[in-house]
Amino acid sequence: MAGAIASRMSFSSLKRKQPKTFTVRIATMDAEMEFSCEVKKQILDEKIYCPPEASVLLASYAVQAKYGDYDPNVHKRGFLAQEELLPKRVINLYQMTPEMWEERITAWYAEHRGRARDEAEMEYLKIAQDLEMYGVNYFAIKNKKGTELLLGVDALGLHIYDPDNRLTPKISFPWNEIRNISYSDKEFTIKPLDKKIDVFKFNSSKLRVNKLILQLCIGNHDLFMRRRKADSLEVQQMKAQAREEKARKQMERQRLAREKQMREEAERTRDELERRLMQLKEEATMANEALMRSEETADLLAEKAQITEEEAKLLAQKAAEAEQEMQRIKATAIRTEEEKRLMEQKVLEAEMLALKMAEESERRAKEADQLKQDLQEARESERRAKQKLLEITSKSSYTQSMNSSTTPLPTDLPSFNLINESLSFDFKDTDMKRLSMEIEKEKVEYMEKSKHLQEQLNELKTEIEALKLKERETALDILHSENTSRGNSKHNTIKKLTLQSTKSRVAFFEEL
């Protein structure tokens, strides 16, 4: 009796709390971040089982939400050293250093370039919702035979689990197959949509557990129905506003991306101009050095030409003196034959000396002419070097003016009925068949979208499989590996179970 009174009180309070209309609210950024952080905490605390490859992918989205786009100049090796991104179970399961984990997280992090923080958090939640234990509330129950089982309540329906396996349900009842849920004291009753099928019952440990189970069922079924109803005018307006806001943010991101690209191009142009300026400066320095060497060479050649010219003059003077001496000797006649012979010998020697001095003078004159020609060529080389220096100087001033002109660019609610002094909850069955079709359609579309993601996860799993320490695998790791080898996932497992008739599932539950 006390249980029935408590049930009525709980029913009344629940009924008062139900809103008459459903209003869609756009969650604020802080609320979204808080929810994302709560899911992340449950995964890191291992309250939600997450396989290793999915843990790495989730970590990359968490990094994108916190740090923004990947920049190799900023996000250098070791920048994730102080971050808690992976469950300890995953870290201990592989012979991998923190640097190896960071390398794999960073590889996926770099692929998320261009995603805003809210987009990265939404992708994180989309991946997390595919985890087998995500959003499931577990309760210890017993069937008629007294077999200990677990009841799982989530957004998809009710699931029966073995106590040792919280990943794969034995039986599933989607919300569109359930007509009524009620409890009396510790006994909980579920009526299928097909009225020809008998109800199935289970017992919980405490009355307050039944109240909590009923509240969760009401809430999840209500959300299940709301998601499949036609949107009200208010909801349509709010969705239109949300689409406009999303389009505005997309345009803003595109504008920022264009500005960033223009800034990067301007920086590359500036760097190129600076490099060109340095090159011109080097060329100017080399031209100055060449000019100085040319001037020094010209001075040396001029000095050498002057010396050679003086030597030629001196030799010419000596030749003239020798000629005079010869004339004087000829004028002085020696009377005796011996003196005449000696004189002729001296004259011959003087002529030979004069001839040699004339040849030397001619050679010196030619050398002087050659030095003058070399000097002329050196001066011409000097003139060309000066002209090239002027050209380089004019180019440098043009480059500096171009560099200075480049300025940096700117960065209908369910009904409740009291039956036999117990609390019950009836689900409307007017459009359950339509809902079943919509659910199947949504699942097919979702599986198509997740195909590419699954390929990425399988690639990483294959890469790190050789480093796994088999002796450190937990029971959930082994169960997940078995499910994966059989091709089972959260959604297709529930789909296979729901392909069975409701009657056979009820009978199977009673026989457990």
Coordinates of C-alpha atoms in Angstrom, one line a residue:
M1 CA 0.0 0.0 0.0
A2 CA 2.8 2.4 0.9
G3 CA 4.4 1.5 -2.5
A4 CA 1.1 2.4 -4.3
I5 CA 0.9 5.7 -2.4
A6 CA 4.4 6.5 -3.2
S7 CA 3.8 5.6 -6.8
R8 CA 0.8 7.9 -7.0
M9 CA 2.9 10.8 -5.6
S10 CA 5.7 10.1 -8.0
F11 CA 3.1 10.1 -10.9
S12 CA 1.6 13.4 -9.8
S13 CA 4.9 15.1 -9.6
L14 CA 6.0 13.7 -12.9
K15 CA 2.8 14.8 -14.5
R16 CA 3.1 18.3 -13.2
K17 CA 6.6 18.6 -14.5
Q18 CA 5.8 17.7 -18.1
P19 CA 5.6 20.8 -20.4
K20 CA 2.6 21.4 -22.5
T21 CA 4.6 22.4 -25.5
F22 CA 8.1 21.6 -26.7
T23 CA 10.5 24.5 -27.1
V24 CA 13.8 24.0 -28.9
R25 CA 16.6 25.9 -27.3
I26 CA 19.9 26.6 -29.0
A27 CA 22.5 25.6 -26.4
T28 CA 25.1 28.2 -25.6
M29 CA 28.8 27.6 -26.2
D30 CA 29.5 27.1 -22.5
A31 CA 26.8 24.5 -22.1
E32 CA 28.0 22.6 -25.2
M33 CA 31.6 22.7 -23.9
E34 CA 30.4 21.5 -20.4
F35 CA 28.6 18.5 -21.9
S36 CA 31.5 17.7 -24.2
C37 CA 33.9 17.8 -21.2
E38 CA 31.5 15.5 -19.2
V39 CA 31.5 12.9 -22.0
K40 CA 35.3 13.2 -22.3
K41 CA 35.7 12.7 -18.5
Q42 CA 33.5 9.6 -18.6
I43 CA 35.6 8.1 -21.4
L44 CA 38.9 9.0 -19.7
D45 CA 37.6 7.5 -16.4
E46 CA 36.6 4.4 -18.3
K47 CA 32.9 4.7 -17.3
I48 CA 32.3 4.5 -21.1
Y49 CA 34.3 1.8 -22.9
C50 CA 36.2 3.2 -25.8
P51 CA 38.5 1.1 -28.1
P52 CA 42.1 2.4 -28.6
E53 CA 41.7 3.5 -32.2
A54 CA 38.6 5.5 -31.4
S55 CA 40.4 7.0 -28.4
V56 CA 43.1 8.4 -30.6
L57 CA 40.5 9.9 -33.0
L58 CA 38.5 11.5 -30.1
A59 CA 41.8 12.9 -28.7
S60 CA 42.6 14.6 -32.0
Y61 CA 39.2 16.4 -32.0
A62 CA 39.7 17.4 -28.3
V63 CA 43.0 18.9 -29.3
Q64 CA 41.4 20.7 -32.3
A65 CA 38.7 22.2 -29.9
K66 CA 41.4 23.4 -27.5
Y67 CA 44.3 24.6 -29.7
G68 CA 42.6 25.4 -33.0
D69 CA 44.2 24.7 -36.4
Y70 CA 47.5 22.8 -36.4
D71 CA 50.6 24.9 -36.9
P72 CA 53.9 23.0 -37.1
N73 CA 55.8 26.2 -36.1
V74 CA 53.7 26.5 -32.9
H75 CA 52.6 23.0 -32.0
K76 CA 56.0 21.4 -31.8
R77 CA 57.0 18.0 -30.5
G78 CA 56.0 17.6 -26.9
F79 CA 53.2 20.2 -26.8
L80 CA 50.7 17.4 -25.7
A81 CA 53.0 16.1 -22.9
Q82 CA 50.9 17.6 -20.1
E83 CA 47.5 16.8 -21.7
E84 CA 45.3 13.9 -20.5
L85 CA 43.8 12.6 -23.8
L86 CA 43.7 8.8 -23.6
P87 CA 42.3 6.4 -21.0
K88 CA 45.0 4.7 -18.9
R89 CA 43.8 1.3 -20.0
V90 CA 44.6 2.2 -23.6
I91 CA 48.1 3.5 -22.7
N92 CA 49.0 0.4 -20.7
L93 CA 47.7 -1.9 -23.4
Y94 CA 50.4 -1.0 -25.9
Q95 CA 54.2 -0.8 -25.9
M96 CA 54.2 2.8 -27.1
T97 CA 55.9 5.8 -25.7
P98 CA 54.1 9.1 -25.1
E99 CA 55.9 10.5 -28.1
M100 CA 54.5 7.7 -30.3
W101 CA 50.9 8.4 -29.1
E102 CA 51.4 12.1 -29.6
E103 CA 52.6 11.5 -33.2
R104 CA 49.5 9.5 -34.1
I105 CA 47.2 12.1 -32.4
T106 CA 48.9 14.9 -34.2
A107 CA 48.6 13.2 -37.6
W108 CA 44.8 13.2 -37.3
Y109 CA 44.8 16.6 -35.6
A110 CA 46.4 18.1 -38.7
E111 CA 43.6 16.8 -40.9
H112 CA 41.0 18.8 -38.9
R113 CA 42.3 22.1 -40.1
G114 CA 39.5 24.7 -40.6
R115 CA 37.1 23.3 -38.0
A116 CA 35.9 25.7 -35.3
R117 CA 35.8 24.7 -31.7
D118 CA 32.0 24.0 -31.7
E119 CA 32.4 21.9 -34.8
A120 CA 35.2 19.9 -33.3
E121 CA 33.2 19.3 -30.1
M122 CA 30.2 18.2 -32.2
E123 CA 32.3 15.7 -34.2
Y124 CA 33.7 14.4 -30.8
L125 CA 30.1 13.8 -29.6
K126 CA 29.1 12.2 -32.9
I127 CA 31.9 9.6 -32.6
A128 CA 31.3 9.1 -28.9
Q129 CA 27.6 8.3 -29.4
D130 CA 28.5 5.2 -31.4
L131 CA 30.3 3.7 -28.4
E132 CA 28.4 0.7 -27.0
M133 CA 28.1 2.1 -23.5
Y134 CA 27.4 5.8 -24.4
G135 CA 24.1 7.1 -22.9
V136 CA 23.2 3.7 -21.4
N137 CA 22.0 3.6 -17.8
Y138 CA 22.4 0.1 -16.3
F139 CA 20.1 -1.4 -13.6
A140 CA 20.4 -4.8 -11.9
I141 CA 17.2 -6.8 -12.4
K142 CA 15.9 -10.4 -12.2
N143 CA 13.4 -12.3 -14.4
K144 CA 10.7 -14.7 -13.2
K145 CA 13.4 -17.5 -12.8
G146 CA 15.5 -15.2 -10.6
T147 CA 18.3 -14.9 -13.1
E148 CA 20.4 -11.9 -12.5
L149 CA 20.5 -9.5 -15.5
L150 CA 21.1 -5.9 -16.4
L151 CA 18.5 -3.6 -17.9
G152 CA 19.9 -0.8 -20.1
V153 CA 17.9 2.3 -20.8
D154 CA 19.0 4.6 -23.6
A155 CA 17.6 6.8 -26.4
L156 CA 17.1 3.7 -28.6
G157 CA 15.0 1.6 -26.3
L158 CA 15.3 -1.0 -23.5
H159 CA 18.1 -3.6 -23.7
I160 CA 18.8 -6.7 -21.6
Y161 CA 22.4 -7.5 -20.9
D162 CA 24.4 -10.3 -19.2
P163 CA 26.0 -8.9 -16.0
D164 CA 29.5 -9.8 -17.4
N165 CA 28.9 -8.2 -20.8
R166 CA 27.7 -4.6 -20.9
L167 CA 28.7 -4.1 -24.6
T168 CA 26.4 -6.6 -26.4
P169 CA 22.7 -6.8 -25.4
K170 CA 20.9 -10.2 -25.4
I171 CA 17.5 -8.7 -26.1
S172 CA 16.4 -5.3 -27.3
F173 CA 13.0 -3.5 -27.4
P174 CA 13.0 -0.3 -29.4
W175 CA 10.7 2.5 -28.2
N176 CA 8.5 2.1 -31.2
E177 CA 7.6 -1.5 -30.1
I178 CA 6.7 -0.6 -26.5
R179 CA 3.0 0.4 -25.7
N180 CA 3.0 0.7 -21.9
I181 CA 5.5 0.6 -19.0
S182 CA 4.3 0.3 -15.4
Y183 CA 5.5 -0.9 -12.1
S184 CA 3.9 -2.0 -8.8
D185 CA 6.2 -2.2 -5.8
K186 CA 9.4 -3.9 -7.1
E187 CA 7.7 -5.6 -10.1
F188 CA 8.1 -3.8 -13.4
T189 CA 5.8 -4.6 -16.4
I190 CA 6.4 -3.8 -20.1
K191 CA 3.5 -4.2 -22.6
P192 CA 4.6 -4.6 -26.3
L193 CA 2.8 -2.7 -29.0
D194 CA 1.4 -6.0 -30.4
K195 CA -1.6 -6.7 -28.0
K196 CA -1.6 -10.4 -28.9
I197 CA 1.8 -10.8 -27.2
D198 CA 1.8 -11.3 -23.4
V199 CA 3.6 -8.7 -21.3
F200 CA 6.9 -9.5 -19.8
K201 CA 7.9 -8.6 -16.2
F202 CA 11.1 -8.3 -14.2
N203 CA 12.0 -7.4 -10.6
S204 CA 14.4 -4.8 -9.3
S205 CA 16.1 -4.6 -6.0
K206 CA 14.4 -1.4 -4.7
L207 CA 11.2 0.6 -5.2
R208 CA 13.1 3.8 -5.9
V209 CA 15.0 2.0 -8.7
N210 CA 11.7 1.3 -10.4
K211 CA 10.8 5.0 -10.1
L212 CA 14.2 6.0 -11.6
I213 CA 13.7 3.4 -14.4
L214 CA 10.2 4.8 -15.2
Q215 CA 11.5 8.4 -15.2
L216 CA 14.3 7.5 -17.6
C217 CA 11.9 5.6 -19.9
I218 CA 9.5 8.6 -20.0
G219 CA 12.3 11.0 -20.8
N220 CA 13.9 8.9 -23.5
H221 CA 10.6 7.9 -25.1
D222 CA 9.5 11.6 -25.0
L223 CA 12.7 12.6 -26.8
F224 CA 12.3 9.7 -29.2
M225 CA 8.8 10.9 -30.2
R226 CA 9.8 14.6 -30.4
R227 CA 12.7 13.9 -32.8
R228 CA 10.2 12.3 -35.2
K229 CA 7.4 14.8 -35.1
A230 CA 6.8 17.5 -37.6
D231 CA 8.4 20.7 -36.4
S232 CA 6.2 23.4 -35.0
L233 CA 6.3 26.9 -36.6
E234 CA 8.4 28.1 -33.7
V235 CA 10.9 25.3 -34.1
Q236 CA 11.0 25.9 -37.8
Q237 CA 11.8 29.5 -37.2
M238 CA 14.5 28.6 -34.8
K239 CA 16.0 26.1 -37.2
A240 CA 16.0 28.7 -39.9
Q241 CA 17.7 31.1 -37.6
A242 CA 20.2 28.3 -36.7
R243 CA 20.8 27.7 -40.4
E244 CA 21.3 31.4 -41.1
E245 CA 23.7 31.6 -38.1
K246 CA 25.6 28.6 -39.5
A247 CA 25.8 30.2 -42.9
R248 CA 27.0 33.4 -41.4
K249 CA 29.7 31.6 -39.4
Q250 CA 30.7 29.7 -42.5
M251 CA 31.0 33.0 -44.5
E252 CA 33.0 34.5 -41.6
R253 CA 35.3 31.5 -41.6
Q254 CA 35.8 31.7 -45.4
R255 CA 36.5 35.4 -45.1
L256 CA 39.1 34.8 -42.3
A257 CA 40.6 32.0 -44.4
R258 CA 40.9 34.3 -47.4
E259 CA 42.5 37.0 -45.3
K260 CA 44.8 34.4 -43.8
Q261 CA 45.8 33.2 -47.3
M262 CA 46.3 36.8 -48.4
R263 CA 48.4 37.5 -45.4
E264 CA 50.5 34.4 -46.0
E265 CA 50.9 35.4 -49.7
A266 CA 52.0 38.9 -48.6
E267 CA 54.5 37.4 -46.1
R268 CA 55.9 35.1 -48.9
T269 CA 56.2 38.1 -51.2
R270 CA 57.9 40.1 -48.5
D271 CA 60.3 37.2 -47.8
E272 CA 61.0 36.9 -51.5
L273 CA 61.7 40.7 -51.8
E274 CA 63.9 40.5 -48.7
R275 CA 65.8 37.6 -50.2
R276 CA 66.1 39.4 -53.5
L277 CA 67.3 42.5 -51.7
M278 CA 70.0 40.5 -49.9
Q279 CA 71.0 39.0 -53.2
L280 CA 71.3 42.5 -54.8
K281 CA 73.3 43.7 -51.8
E282 CA 75.7 40.8 -52.2
E283 CA 76.0 41.5 -55.9
A284 CA 76.6 45.2 -55.1
T285 CA 79.3 44.2 -52.6
M286 CA 80.9 41.9 -55.1
A287 CA 80.8 44.6 -57.8
N288 CA 82.4 47.1 -55.4
E289 CA 85.2 44.7 -54.6
A290 CA 85.7 44.1 -58.3
L291 CA 85.7 47.8 -58.9
M292 CA 88.3 48.3 -56.2
R293 CA 90.5 45.5 -57.7
S294 CA 90.1 47.1 -61.2
E295 CA 91.2 50.5 -59.9
E296 CA 94.2 49.0 -58.1
T297 CA 95.2 47.1 -61.3
A298 CA 94.8 50.3 -63.4
D299 CA 97.0 52.2 -61.0
L300 CA 99.6 49.5 -61.1
L301 CA 99.5 49.4 -64.9
A302 CA 99.8 53.2 -65.2
E303 CA 102.7 53.2 -62.9
K304 CA 104.4 50.4 -64.7
A305 CA 103.7 52.1 -68.1
Q306 CA 105.3 55.4 -66.8
I307 CA 108.4 53.5 -65.6
T308 CA 108.7 51.8 -69.0
E309 CA 108.3 55.0 -70.8
E310 CA 111.1 56.6 -68.7
E311 CA 113.4 53.6 -69.4
A312 CA 112.7 54.0 -73.1
K313 CA 113.6 57.7 -73.0
L314 CA 116.8 56.9 -71.1
L315 CA 117.8 54.2 -73.6
A316 CA 117.1 56.6 -76.5
Q317 CA 119.3 59.2 -74.8
K318 CA 122.1 56.7 -74.4
A319 CA 121.7 55.6 -78.1
A320 CA 122.0 59.3 -79.1
E321 CA 125.1 59.6 -77.0
A322 CA 126.6 56.5 -78.5
E323 CA 125.9 57.9 -82.0
Q324 CA 127.6 61.1 -81.1
E325 CA 130.6 59.2 -79.7
M326 CA 130.8 57.3 -82.9
Q327 CA 130.8 60.5 -85.0
R328 CA 133.4 62.0 -82.8
I329 CA 135.6 58.9 -83.1
K330 CA 135.2 58.9 -86.9
A331 CA 136.1 62.6 -86.9
T332 CA 139.2 61.9 -84.9
A333 CA 141.5 60.2 -87.4
I334 CA 144.2 58.0 -86.0
R335 CA 147.2 58.3 -88.1
T336 CA 148.7 55.0 -87.5
E337 CA 147.2 51.8 -88.9
E338 CA 147.1 50.2 -85.5
E339 CA 145.2 53.0 -84.1
K340 CA 143.0 52.9 -87.1
R341 CA 142.3 49.2 -86.7
L342 CA 141.7 49.7 -83.0
M343 CA 139.4 52.5 -83.8
E344 CA 137.5 50.4 -86.4
Q345 CA 137.1 47.7 -83.8
K346 CA 135.8 50.3 -81.3
V347 CA 133.5 51.7 -84.0
L348 CA 132.2 48.2 -84.7
E349 CA 131.6 47.6 -81.0
A350 CA 130.0 50.9 -80.7
E351 CA 127.7 50.1 -83.7
M352 CA 126.9 46.7 -82.1
L353 CA 126.1 48.4 -78.8
A354 CA 124.0 51.1 -80.6
L355 CA 122.1 48.3 -82.5
K356 CA 121.4 46.4 -79.3
M357 CA 120.3 49.6 -77.5
A358 CA 118.1 50.4 -80.5
E359 CA 116.5 46.9 -80.3
E360 CA 116.1 47.3 -76.5
S361 CA 114.5 50.7 -77.0
E362 CA 112.1 49.3 -79.6
R363 CA 111.2 46.4 -77.3
R364 CA 110.6 48.9 -74.4
A365 CA 108.5 51.1 -76.7
K366 CA 106.4 48.1 -77.7
E367 CA 106.0 47.1 -74.0
A368 CA 105.0 50.6 -73.2
D369 CA 102.4 50.5 -75.9
Q370 CA 101.1 47.2 -74.6
L371 CA 100.9 48.6 -71.1
K372 CA 99.0 51.6 -72.4
Q373 CA 96.6 49.2 -74.1
D374 CA 96.2 47.2 -70.9
L375 CA 95.6 50.5 -69.0
Q376 CA 92.9 51.4 -71.6
E377 CA 91.3 48.0 -71.1
A378 CA 91.4 48.3 -67.3
R379 CA 89.8 51.8 -67.5
E380 CA 87.1 50.3 -69.7
S381 CA 86.6 47.5 -67.2
E382 CA 86.4 50.1 -64.4
R383 CA 83.8 52.0 -66.4
R384 CA 81.7 48.9 -66.9
A385 CA 81.9 48.0 -63.2
K386 CA 80.8 51.5 -62.3
Q387 CA 77.8 51.2 -64.7
K388 CA 76.8 47.8 -63.3
L389 CA 77.1 49.2 -59.7
L390 CA 74.8 52.1 -60.7
E391 CA 72.3 49.6 -62.2
I392 CA 72.4 47.5 -59.0
T393 CA 71.9 50.6 -56.8
S394 CA 68.9 51.6 -58.8
K395 CA 67.4 48.1 -58.5
S396 CA 68.0 48.1 -54.7
S397 CA 66.2 51.4 -54.3
Y398 CA 63.3 50.1 -56.4
T399 CA 63.1 46.9 -54.3
Q400 CA 63.2 48.9 -51.0
S401 CA 60.4 51.1 -52.2
M402 CA 58.3 48.0 -53.2
N403 CA 59.0 46.4 -49.8
S404 CA 58.1 49.6 -47.9
S405 CA 54.8 49.9 -49.9
T406 CA 53.8 46.3 -48.9
T407 CA 51.8 46.7 -45.8
P408 CA 50.7 43.6 -43.7
L409 CA 47.1 42.6 -44.2
P410 CA 44.8 42.2 -41.4
T411 CA 43.6 37.7 -38.5
D412 CA 2.0 15.9 -27.9
L413 CA 3.1 14.2 -24.8
P414 CA 2.5 10.6 -23.7
S415 CA -0.5 9.8 -21.4
F416 CA -0.2 8.4 -17.8
N417 CA -2.8 6.0 -16.4
L418 CA -3.2 4.6 -12.9
I419 CA -3.8 0.9 -13.1
N420 CA -4.6 -1.2 -10.0
E421 CA -2.9 1.3 -7.7
S422 CA 0.3 1.2 -9.7
L423 CA 2.2 3.7 -11.8
S424 CA 2.0 3.2 -15.5
F425 CA 3.0 5.0 -18.7
D426 CA 1.2 4.5 -22.0
F427 CA 2.9 5.3 -25.3
K428 CA 0.8 6.4 -28.3
D429 CA 0.8 3.8 -31.0
T430 CA -0.9 5.8 -33.8
D431 CA 2.3 6.2 -35.8
M432 CA 4.7 3.5 -34.6
K433 CA 4.9 1.8 -38.0
R434 CA 5.9 5.1 -39.6
L435 CA 8.5 5.6 -36.9
S436 CA 9.9 2.2 -37.6
M437 CA 10.4 3.1 -41.2
E438 CA 12.1 6.4 -40.3
I439 CA 14.4 4.7 -37.9
E440 CA 15.6 2.2 -40.5
K441 CA 16.1 5.0 -43.0
E442 CA 18.2 7.0 -40.5
K443 CA 20.3 4.0 -39.7
V444 CA 21.1 3.4 -43.4
E445 CA 22.1 7.1 -43.9
Y446 CA 24.2 7.1 -40.8
M447 CA 26.1 3.9 -41.8
E448 CA 26.9 5.5 -45.2
K449 CA 28.4 8.6 -43.5
S450 CA 30.5 6.5 -41.0
K451 CA 32.0 4.3 -43.7
H452 CA 35.1 6.5 -44.3
L453 CA 35.6 7.0 -40.5
Q454 CA 35.5 3.3 -40.0
E455 CA 38.2 2.9 -42.6
Q456 CA 40.5 5.3 -40.8
L457 CA 39.9 3.6 -37.5
N458 CA 40.7 0.2 -39.0
E459 CA 43.9 1.6 -40.5
L460 CA 45.1 2.9 -37.1
K461 CA 44.1 -0.4 -35.4
T462 CA 46.2 -2.4 -37.9
E463 CA 49.1 -0.1 -37.4
I464 CA 49.3 -0.4 -33.6
E465 CA 48.1 -4.0 -33.3
A466 CA 51.7 -5.4 -33.4
L467 CA 52.5 -3.3 -30.2
K468 CA 49.5 -4.6 -28.2
L469 CA 50.3 -6.5 -24.9
K470 CA 47.7 -9.3 -25.0
E471 CA 48.2 -10.1 -21.3
R472 CA 46.9 -6.6 -20.3
E473 CA 43.6 -6.9 -22.2
T474 CA 40.5 -6.3 -20.0
A475 CA 37.3 -8.3 -20.3
L476 CA 35.7 -5.4 -22.2
D477 CA 38.7 -5.3 -24.6
I478 CA 38.2 -9.0 -25.3
L479 CA 34.5 -8.6 -25.8
H480 CA 35.0 -5.7 -28.1
S481 CA 37.5 -7.6 -30.2
E482 CA 35.1 -10.5 -30.5
N483 CA 32.3 -8.2 -31.6
T484 CA 34.5 -6.6 -34.1
S485 CA 35.7 -9.9 -35.6
R486 CA 32.0 -10.9 -36.0
G487 CA 31.3 -7.5 -37.6
N488 CA 29.0 -6.5 -34.7
S489 CA 28.6 -2.8 -33.8
K490 CA 26.2 -0.9 -31.5
H491 CA 23.6 -0.3 -34.2
N492 CA 23.7 -3.5 -36.3
T493 CA 23.6 -5.6 -33.1
I494 CA 20.3 -3.9 -32.0
K495 CA 19.0 -4.2 -35.6
K496 CA 19.7 -8.0 -35.6
L497 CA 17.9 -8.4 -32.3
T498 CA 14.9 -6.4 -33.4
L499 CA 14.5 -8.5 -36.5
Q500 CA 13.3 -11.3 -34.2
S501 CA 9.6 -11.2 -33.4
T502 CA 8.6 -9.5 -30.2
K503 CA 7.0 -12.7 -29.0
S504 CA 10.2 -14.7 -29.4
R505 CA 12.2 -12.0 -27.6
V506 CA 9.8 -12.0 -24.7
A507 CA 10.0 -15.8 -24.5
F508 CA 13.7 -15.7 -24.6
F509 CA 13.8 -13.2 -21.7
E510 CA 11.6 -15.4 -19.6
E511 CA 13.9 -18.4 -20.3
L512 CA 17.1 -16.6 -19.4

